[in-house]
Amino acid sequence: LPHLNFMRETMGVMQHHDAVTGTEKQKVAYDYARHLSVGMRTCEANSRSVLNILTEGESPRDKRYGKPRPVKFEFKTCSLLNISMCDVSEQSEQFTLTLYNPLGHSVNDYVRVPVADVNYEVKDYKDVVLDIQYVPVPEAVQLLKFRKSLAKYELIFYVRDIPAFGYKSFYIKKTDGHHMKPQPDPDNM
Amino acid sequence: SSLVDIGNQHIRLTFDTNGFLASVDAEGVTHMISQEFLYYEAATGNNKIYANRSSGAYIFRPKTDAVRTVAVAPEITVYRGELVEEVHQKFNEWISQVVRVYKESRHAEFEWMVGPIPVEDNIGKEIITRFSSDIKSEGIFYTDSNGREMIKRLKDHRDTWRVKLLEHTAGNYYPVTTKIALEDEHTRMAILTDRAQGGSSLSDGALELMIHRRLLHDDAFGVDESLNETAFGQGLVARGTHYLIVGPSQLDQSPTTQSLERFTQLEKTLAPWRFFSETNYSYSEWS
């Protein structure tokens, strides 16, 4: 509850007219950003905890061994995905991506994951290997002075039917195979 | 091969030989729609009287109604694949964009990046993206009210009093939280935003949205600072997305375009949350 309350209070502050319109002084803007950043992190702890409870549920195998499966996942949010940055996807040999749909109807989604190379495989929970595509991170983004990232590409895949107020998870792993790096269309240079 | 096009069976975008968007094919009908980045030069003054008011945090006040262009021929690179087709556009050293159409989508995405806005010439700049079409909107456009109902706007007009605008551009700007749209009896064009922005339709068939601003003077309404935010010793860079939806208009007795806009708006503003977890588990263990 204290985690949620921090974000609740921050959202209260964000309803001040200066926060809504951007007419706050610069130092106040920094403070707003700090509050929102901390609020996102505190709520992340809650979602991590809830998702771990949901994904841990006792499976038949667990019952056979008489104990819950001791699986804990990080469920990190990557707040810099808008500039194609994410430590987990850039640096891990294998990782999972969980998509939670906050809407009251199922949705489809094109997922873009920043990656350093073009040798990944994406599987869903039914052991189906998904079609993927790579596109380069735009040159202007790669040249941003403050962007410290290994990601040169974005891995794209299509997710169908994420259930309402529900989630789907994907297992993403580096492979030994070599894939073609995305090349510009030569007819349109 | 001099023209570039990207798209799918629902929507197809064509770019001219200069690298600008030239037309959009939506559900088999071709519409002349172009898109470009422009900027207004900010007004500066001593704030003693209204006529000398500077553009600032509280008010958008261009020096003149004229806009400046940023590029005559953006560099473009095209990437095609099974899931998405993208055009990467570079307009200048501080404006670039990726235009993309996913295989299953009925809209086009414009992911723009602007900044750091140069101000070495001591001129504040307010950057806009403008979509111009052949739609005969007759000065009428619609902006949303906090993502809910759409409010009808008529250029140079107020519903409850006779207005004579002295500032033609700023006086026609309205808040846009998620959507701005216009239409005629056949066609409707809507742009969805990923954040609140100012927007307008200053000529028939055209929609514009302000995406970034960097100003060098305070407007004397209270903040007592110019809107000139910096980070790492340079002006801020803003990156965001616009979603373009084109289709038959409401007047054509077809609710499809507006319902598509509504679903897309929900799915973009409340997009699935992404959670990443590093793991040592094999696939079967994880499964």
XYZ file of C-alpha atoms in Angstrom:
476
model
C 0.000 0.000 0.000
C 2.756 2.553 0.727
C 4.114 1.882 -2.776
C 0.760 2.647 -4.383
C 0.269 5.635 -2.104
C 3.515 7.217 -3.252
C 2.258 7.146 -6.842
C -1.219 8.293 -5.755
C 0.292 11.309 -4.019
C 2.484 12.028 -7.028
C -0.531 11.926 -9.325
C -2.205 14.368 -6.943
C 0.726 16.748 -7.274
C 0.635 16.300 -11.046
C -2.863 17.810 -11.103
C -1.506 21.215 -10.143
C -2.094 23.562 -13.069
C 1.631 24.148 -13.509
C 2.250 20.402 -13.891
C -0.602 19.989 -16.380
C 0.492 22.848 -18.619
C 4.258 22.828 -18.132
C 4.418 26.308 -16.613
C 6.388 25.205 -13.571
C 9.876 26.498 -12.895
C 12.720 24.323 -14.129
C 13.709 23.128 -10.660
C 10.104 22.121 -10.027
C 10.077 20.240 -13.358
C 13.079 18.242 -12.126
C 11.259 17.511 -8.881
C 8.125 16.364 -10.765
C 10.301 14.063 -12.855
C 11.949 12.691 -9.695
C 8.578 11.992 -8.072
C 7.240 10.253 -11.161
C 10.391 8.205 -11.520
C 10.263 7.010 -7.913
C 6.508 6.394 -8.234
C 7.041 4.205 -11.287
C 9.685 2.209 -9.420
C 7.494 1.702 -6.364
C 4.594 0.507 -8.524
C 6.989 -1.739 -10.408
C 7.655 -3.531 -7.115
C 3.920 -4.176 -6.765
C 3.504 -5.465 -10.307
C 6.576 -7.679 -9.868
C 5.104 -9.147 -6.728
C 1.671 -9.718 -8.289
C 3.055 -11.212 -11.491
C 5.272 -13.563 -9.491
C 2.237 -14.760 -7.552
C 0.294 -15.288 -10.792
C 3.092 -17.109 -12.555
C 4.102 -19.208 -9.568
C 0.733 -20.963 -9.189
C 1.062 -24.576 -8.133
C 1.419 -26.826 -11.123
C 0.691 -30.604 -10.968
C 4.418 -31.201 -10.795
C 4.688 -28.905 -7.780
C 1.975 -30.843 -5.993
C 3.845 -34.063 -6.661
C 6.890 -32.654 -4.909
C 4.700 -31.060 -2.277
C 6.158 -27.564 -2.507
C 5.620 -24.512 -4.602
C 8.022 -24.000 -7.450
C 10.634 -21.480 -6.288
C 10.538 -19.381 -9.439
C 10.973 -15.639 -9.135
C 11.239 -13.321 -12.081
C 12.439 -9.732 -12.149
C 9.629 -8.295 -14.311
C 11.583 -5.136 -14.998
C 10.057 -2.239 -16.864
C 12.388 -0.500 -19.270
C 11.500 3.168 -19.121
C 13.864 4.073 -21.970
C 12.253 1.816 -24.573
C 11.170 4.996 -26.349
C 14.803 5.479 -27.371
C 15.303 1.754 -27.958
C 17.211 1.050 -24.745
C 16.758 -1.837 -22.331
C 19.543 -3.417 -20.286
C 17.888 -6.825 -20.037
C 17.226 -7.354 -23.735
C 20.547 -5.858 -24.812
C 22.779 -7.852 -22.486
C 21.051 -11.159 -21.700
C 21.666 -14.442 -23.492
C 18.080 -15.373 -22.719
C 15.217 -13.506 -21.161
C 11.475 -13.507 -20.936
C 9.086 -10.780 -21.950
C 5.668 -10.577 -20.334
C 2.929 -8.418 -21.822
C 0.083 -7.366 -19.564
C -3.038 -5.999 -21.236
C -4.749 -3.348 -19.082
C -7.794 -3.120 -21.395
C -11.153 -4.809 -21.009
C -10.883 -6.506 -24.385
C -8.191 -8.668 -25.924
C -5.619 -6.933 -28.117
C -2.951 -7.737 -30.674
C 0.402 -6.023 -30.406
C 3.577 -5.577 -32.393
C 6.425 -5.852 -29.903
C 9.731 -4.070 -30.484
C 12.692 -5.187 -28.390
C 16.073 -3.407 -28.538
C 18.843 -5.934 -29.222
C 22.539 -5.822 -29.971
C 22.596 -8.424 -32.735
C 20.316 -10.315 -35.101
C 20.504 -13.860 -33.751
C 17.462 -14.368 -31.544
C 14.617 -16.842 -31.363
C 11.241 -16.038 -29.828
C 8.959 -18.774 -28.488
C 5.523 -18.539 -26.977
C 4.226 -20.688 -24.141
C 3.019 -23.335 -26.596
C 6.579 -23.957 -27.837
C 5.795 -22.193 -31.109
C 8.659 -20.253 -32.687
C 7.322 -16.871 -33.782
C 8.086 -15.014 -36.992
C 10.462 -12.182 -36.281
C 11.923 -9.221 -38.127
C 14.825 -6.898 -37.380
C 15.046 -3.239 -38.260
C 17.976 -0.973 -37.412
C 17.600 1.598 -34.667
C 17.447 4.877 -36.630
C 20.826 6.538 -37.056
C 19.676 9.728 -35.325
C 18.670 7.736 -32.250
C 21.958 5.858 -32.183
C 23.794 9.178 -32.284
C 21.990 10.674 -29.283
C 24.728 11.890 -26.942
C 23.081 10.675 -23.756
C 22.119 7.247 -25.114
C 24.411 4.568 -23.740
C 23.203 1.426 -25.419
C 24.440 -1.669 -27.217
C 21.212 -1.954 -29.173
C 21.641 -1.402 -32.883
C 18.508 -3.243 -33.904
C 14.950 -3.730 -32.860
C 13.573 -7.244 -32.814
C 9.909 -7.206 -33.856
C 7.287 -9.877 -33.417
C 3.512 -9.999 -33.521
C 1.466 -11.086 -30.542
C -2.156 -12.078 -31.051
C -4.933 -12.043 -28.489
C -3.431 -10.850 -25.244
C -6.434 -11.473 -23.003
C -8.357 -8.668 -21.294
C -6.712 -7.817 -17.955
C -4.393 -10.735 -18.637
C -0.920 -11.507 -19.849
C 1.167 -13.533 -22.256
C 4.825 -14.381 -21.834
C 7.522 -15.077 -24.389
C 10.914 -16.740 -24.132
C 13.622 -14.981 -26.118
C 17.018 -16.561 -26.584
C 20.188 -15.879 -28.522
C 20.938 -18.599 -31.064
C 24.117 -19.733 -32.779
C 22.640 -19.305 -36.222
C 23.445 -16.312 -38.352
C 20.650 -14.181 -39.594
C 20.704 -11.533 -42.264
C 21.171 -8.033 -40.929
C 18.391 -5.761 -42.163
C 19.414 -4.128 -45.407
C 17.825 -1.039 -46.951
C 15.681 -1.688 -49.999
C 18.166 -1.115 -52.865
C 15.392 0.060 -55.189
C 14.564 2.920 -52.865
C 17.956 4.355 -52.022
C 11.366 2.985 -58.817
C 11.518 6.747 -58.323
C 8.519 6.617 -56.006
C 8.622 4.802 -52.690
C 5.619 3.115 -51.183
C 5.055 1.130 -48.016
C 1.929 -0.490 -46.692
C -0.397 -3.453 -46.611
C -3.798 -4.422 -47.985
C -5.551 -1.760 -45.870
C -3.316 1.283 -46.079
C -0.472 2.270 -48.374
C 1.720 5.371 -48.177
C 3.546 6.791 -51.175
C 6.532 9.113 -50.923
C 7.562 11.490 -53.685
C 10.978 11.727 -55.258
C 11.993 14.356 -52.694
C 11.316 11.968 -49.829
C 8.070 13.484 -48.502
C 4.795 11.672 -47.995
C 2.682 12.327 -51.088
C -0.429 10.174 -50.891
C -2.255 7.632 -48.779
C -4.282 4.753 -50.179
C -6.882 3.704 -47.634
C -9.212 0.810 -48.409
C -8.645 1.242 -52.118
C -9.178 5.012 -52.304
C -6.232 7.315 -52.955
C -5.980 10.572 -51.016
C -3.406 13.271 -51.619
C -1.854 13.667 -48.188
C 1.549 15.169 -47.493
C 3.450 15.606 -44.243
C 6.265 17.937 -43.345
C 7.996 19.537 -40.390
C 7.890 23.310 -40.057
C 8.579 25.841 -37.367
C 7.304 29.174 -36.167
C 9.714 31.822 -34.987
C 8.813 32.939 -31.506
C 7.743 36.510 -30.817
C 10.033 38.472 -28.519
C 9.366 41.708 -26.698
C 9.727 43.557 -23.439
C 6.303 42.418 -22.155
C 5.330 45.998 -21.235
C 2.151 45.908 -23.313
C 0.246 43.082 -25.028
C 1.743 43.922 -28.387
C 5.207 43.355 -26.948
C 4.476 40.028 -25.309
C 7.041 37.242 -25.844
C 6.145 33.663 -26.654
C 6.727 31.645 -23.516
C 5.658 28.837 -21.245
C 2.074 30.108 -20.931
C 1.412 31.356 -24.445
C 2.256 30.278 -27.963
C 2.874 33.495 -29.843
C 4.671 33.284 -33.186
C 6.350 36.423 -34.509
C 4.364 36.090 -37.753
C 1.903 33.563 -39.150
C 4.524 32.441 -41.651
C 6.163 29.077 -41.114
C 9.729 28.125 -41.917
C 10.631 24.891 -43.664
C 13.340 22.638 -42.271
C 14.231 20.567 -45.333
C 13.517 20.464 -49.041
C 14.547 16.853 -49.565
C 14.889 14.556 -46.562
C 17.238 11.603 -46.894
C 15.245 8.399 -46.840
C 16.045 4.735 -46.313
C 13.461 1.990 -46.710
C 13.328 -1.295 -44.792
C 10.906 -4.030 -45.722
C 10.082 -7.309 -44.054
C 7.340 -9.762 -43.254
C 5.987 -7.795 -40.295
C 6.596 -4.132 -40.986
C 7.705 -1.735 -43.699
C 9.512 1.425 -42.613
C 10.776 4.615 -44.191
C 13.528 6.298 -42.165
C 13.604 10.013 -42.937
C 16.344 12.429 -41.942
C 15.246 16.026 -42.421
C 18.260 17.768 -40.898
C 20.678 17.392 -37.997
C 17.901 17.748 -35.447
C 14.740 16.365 -37.036
C 14.242 12.766 -38.109
C 11.329 10.395 -38.395
C 10.382 6.787 -39.004
C 7.147 6.207 -40.911
C 5.909 2.632 -40.620
C 3.012 0.402 -41.500
C 2.669 -2.977 -39.814
C 1.257 -5.835 -41.871
C -1.968 -6.157 -39.901
C -2.560 -2.479 -39.097
C -5.097 -0.112 -40.545
C -3.133 2.983 -39.504
C 0.308 4.422 -40.215
C 2.773 5.404 -37.502
C 4.954 8.511 -37.622
C 7.647 8.267 -34.959
C 9.281 11.696 -34.915
C 12.371 12.889 -33.088
C 13.130 16.594 -32.712
C 15.990 18.328 -30.956
C 18.181 19.764 -29.708
C 16.504 22.782 -31.344
C 19.282 25.152 -32.402
C 19.066 28.658 -30.954
C 22.490 30.021 -31.835
C 20.699 32.603 -33.980
C 18.963 33.861 -30.821
C 15.554 32.972 -32.223
C 13.154 30.790 -30.255
C 11.529 28.075 -32.356
C 8.270 26.159 -32.095
C 8.290 23.016 -34.207
C 5.186 21.546 -35.804
C 4.299 18.571 -37.958
C 1.684 19.334 -40.595
C -0.433 16.855 -42.558
C -2.024 18.466 -45.638
C -4.756 16.719 -47.579
C -7.274 17.297 -50.356
C -10.147 17.027 -47.865
C -12.520 20.002 -48.158
C -13.004 20.636 -44.461
C -14.195 24.256 -44.846
C -12.474 25.465 -41.694
C -14.052 22.832 -39.453
C -11.982 20.421 -37.415
C -12.398 18.429 -34.222
C -10.238 18.105 -31.134
C -10.860 15.797 -28.217
C -11.799 16.724 -24.699
C -9.407 14.752 -22.496
C -9.766 11.675 -24.694
C -13.527 11.639 -24.457
C -15.984 13.576 -26.652
C -14.836 15.397 -29.751
C -15.385 19.154 -29.843
C -16.169 20.899 -33.110
C -13.871 23.856 -33.906
C -14.429 26.394 -36.630
C -11.502 28.501 -37.763
C -11.609 32.165 -36.630
C -14.817 31.546 -34.724
C -16.111 31.280 -31.166
C -19.540 29.824 -30.444
C -20.629 32.390 -27.866
C -19.255 35.711 -29.057
C -18.137 37.494 -32.204
C -14.395 37.198 -32.349
C -11.900 39.136 -34.377
C -8.580 37.383 -34.057
C -5.492 39.542 -34.065
C -3.254 36.483 -33.788
C -4.511 34.215 -36.500
C -2.291 31.224 -35.766
C -2.239 31.103 -31.973
C -5.914 32.113 -31.843
C -6.848 28.943 -33.707
C -4.752 26.569 -31.607
C -6.593 24.149 -29.324
C -5.495 21.525 -26.819
C -5.254 17.997 -28.164
C -5.031 15.228 -25.599
C -5.336 12.234 -27.896
C -6.985 13.134 -31.202
C -7.460 15.824 -33.858
C -9.541 15.163 -36.966
C -11.242 16.702 -39.984
C -13.494 15.464 -42.736
C -15.621 16.303 -45.745
C -18.555 14.393 -47.150
C -16.335 11.571 -48.412
C -13.131 11.355 -46.427
C -11.997 11.636 -42.843
C -8.440 12.072 -41.558
C -7.494 11.746 -37.900
C -4.204 11.972 -36.052
C -3.852 10.334 -32.669
C -1.157 11.600 -30.325
C 0.825 9.828 -27.625
C 0.799 12.915 -25.352
C -1.040 16.201 -24.987
C -0.078 18.711 -27.673
C -1.390 21.912 -29.203
C -3.028 21.539 -32.595
C -4.989 23.303 -35.274
C -6.246 23.322 -38.837
C -5.178 26.608 -40.363
C -6.139 25.759 -43.937
C -8.670 23.390 -45.450
C -7.615 19.759 -45.224
C -4.564 20.464 -43.065
C -3.884 19.362 -39.512
C -0.898 20.501 -37.503
C 0.449 19.603 -34.097
C 3.164 21.317 -32.098
C 5.742 18.747 -31.055
C 8.588 20.693 -29.481
C 9.488 24.266 -28.549
C 12.559 26.078 -27.286
C 12.190 29.713 -26.311
C 14.628 32.316 -25.112
C 12.356 34.806 -23.345
C 9.917 34.748 -20.458
C 6.337 35.705 -21.320
C 5.823 37.555 -18.000
C 2.811 35.517 -16.917
C 4.462 34.243 -13.771
C 7.089 31.565 -14.266
C 9.843 34.158 -14.722
C 11.955 31.738 -16.768
C 12.270 31.150 -20.480
C 11.174 27.751 -21.775
C 14.691 26.680 -22.628
C 15.273 23.348 -20.973
C 18.661 21.738 -21.397
C 20.208 18.422 -20.455
C 23.811 17.302 -20.882
C 24.630 20.849 -21.949
C 22.258 20.970 -24.899
C 18.581 21.472 -25.672
C 16.172 18.640 -25.015
C 15.368 15.990 -27.594
C 11.737 14.899 -27.842
C 10.623 11.631 -29.426
C 7.035 10.589 -29.903
C 4.516 9.040 -32.241
C 1.518 10.122 -34.270
C -0.941 7.600 -35.657
C -2.582 8.545 -38.943
C -5.990 7.098 -39.773
C -7.687 7.843 -43.081
C -11.014 6.482 -44.303
C -14.564 7.204 -45.327
C -16.165 10.018 -43.375
C -19.028 9.966 -40.926
C -21.131 11.764 -43.500
C -20.763 8.767 -45.761
C -22.901 6.865 -43.239
C -19.963 4.722 -42.324
C -19.001 4.490 -38.674
C -15.923 2.397 -39.487
C -13.315 5.143 -39.461
C -14.370 6.616 -36.134
C -14.674 3.237 -34.445
C -11.227 2.360 -35.760
C -9.933 5.634 -34.306
C -11.524 4.844 -30.944
C -10.073 1.333 -30.725
C -6.652 2.519 -31.876
C -6.719 5.354 -29.345
C -7.460 2.919 -26.503
C -4.873 0.438 -27.672
C -2.164 3.066 -27.955
C -2.817 5.082 -24.802
C -3.313 1.909 -22.753
C -0.849 -0.280 -24.622
C 0.263 -3.600 -23.121
C 2.807 -3.146 -20.358
C 6.169 -4.764 -21.014
C 8.055 -6.640 -18.281
C 11.524 -8.003 -18.968
C 13.113 -10.772 -16.902
C 16.585 -12.163 -17.254
C 16.465 -15.915 -16.696
C 18.735 -18.932 -16.389
C 15.894 -21.356 -17.001
C 15.817 -23.411 -20.143
C 12.700 -23.089 -22.267
C 11.171 -26.289 -20.849
C 11.858 -25.237 -17.259
C 10.375 -21.836 -17.923
C 7.407 -23.349 -19.733
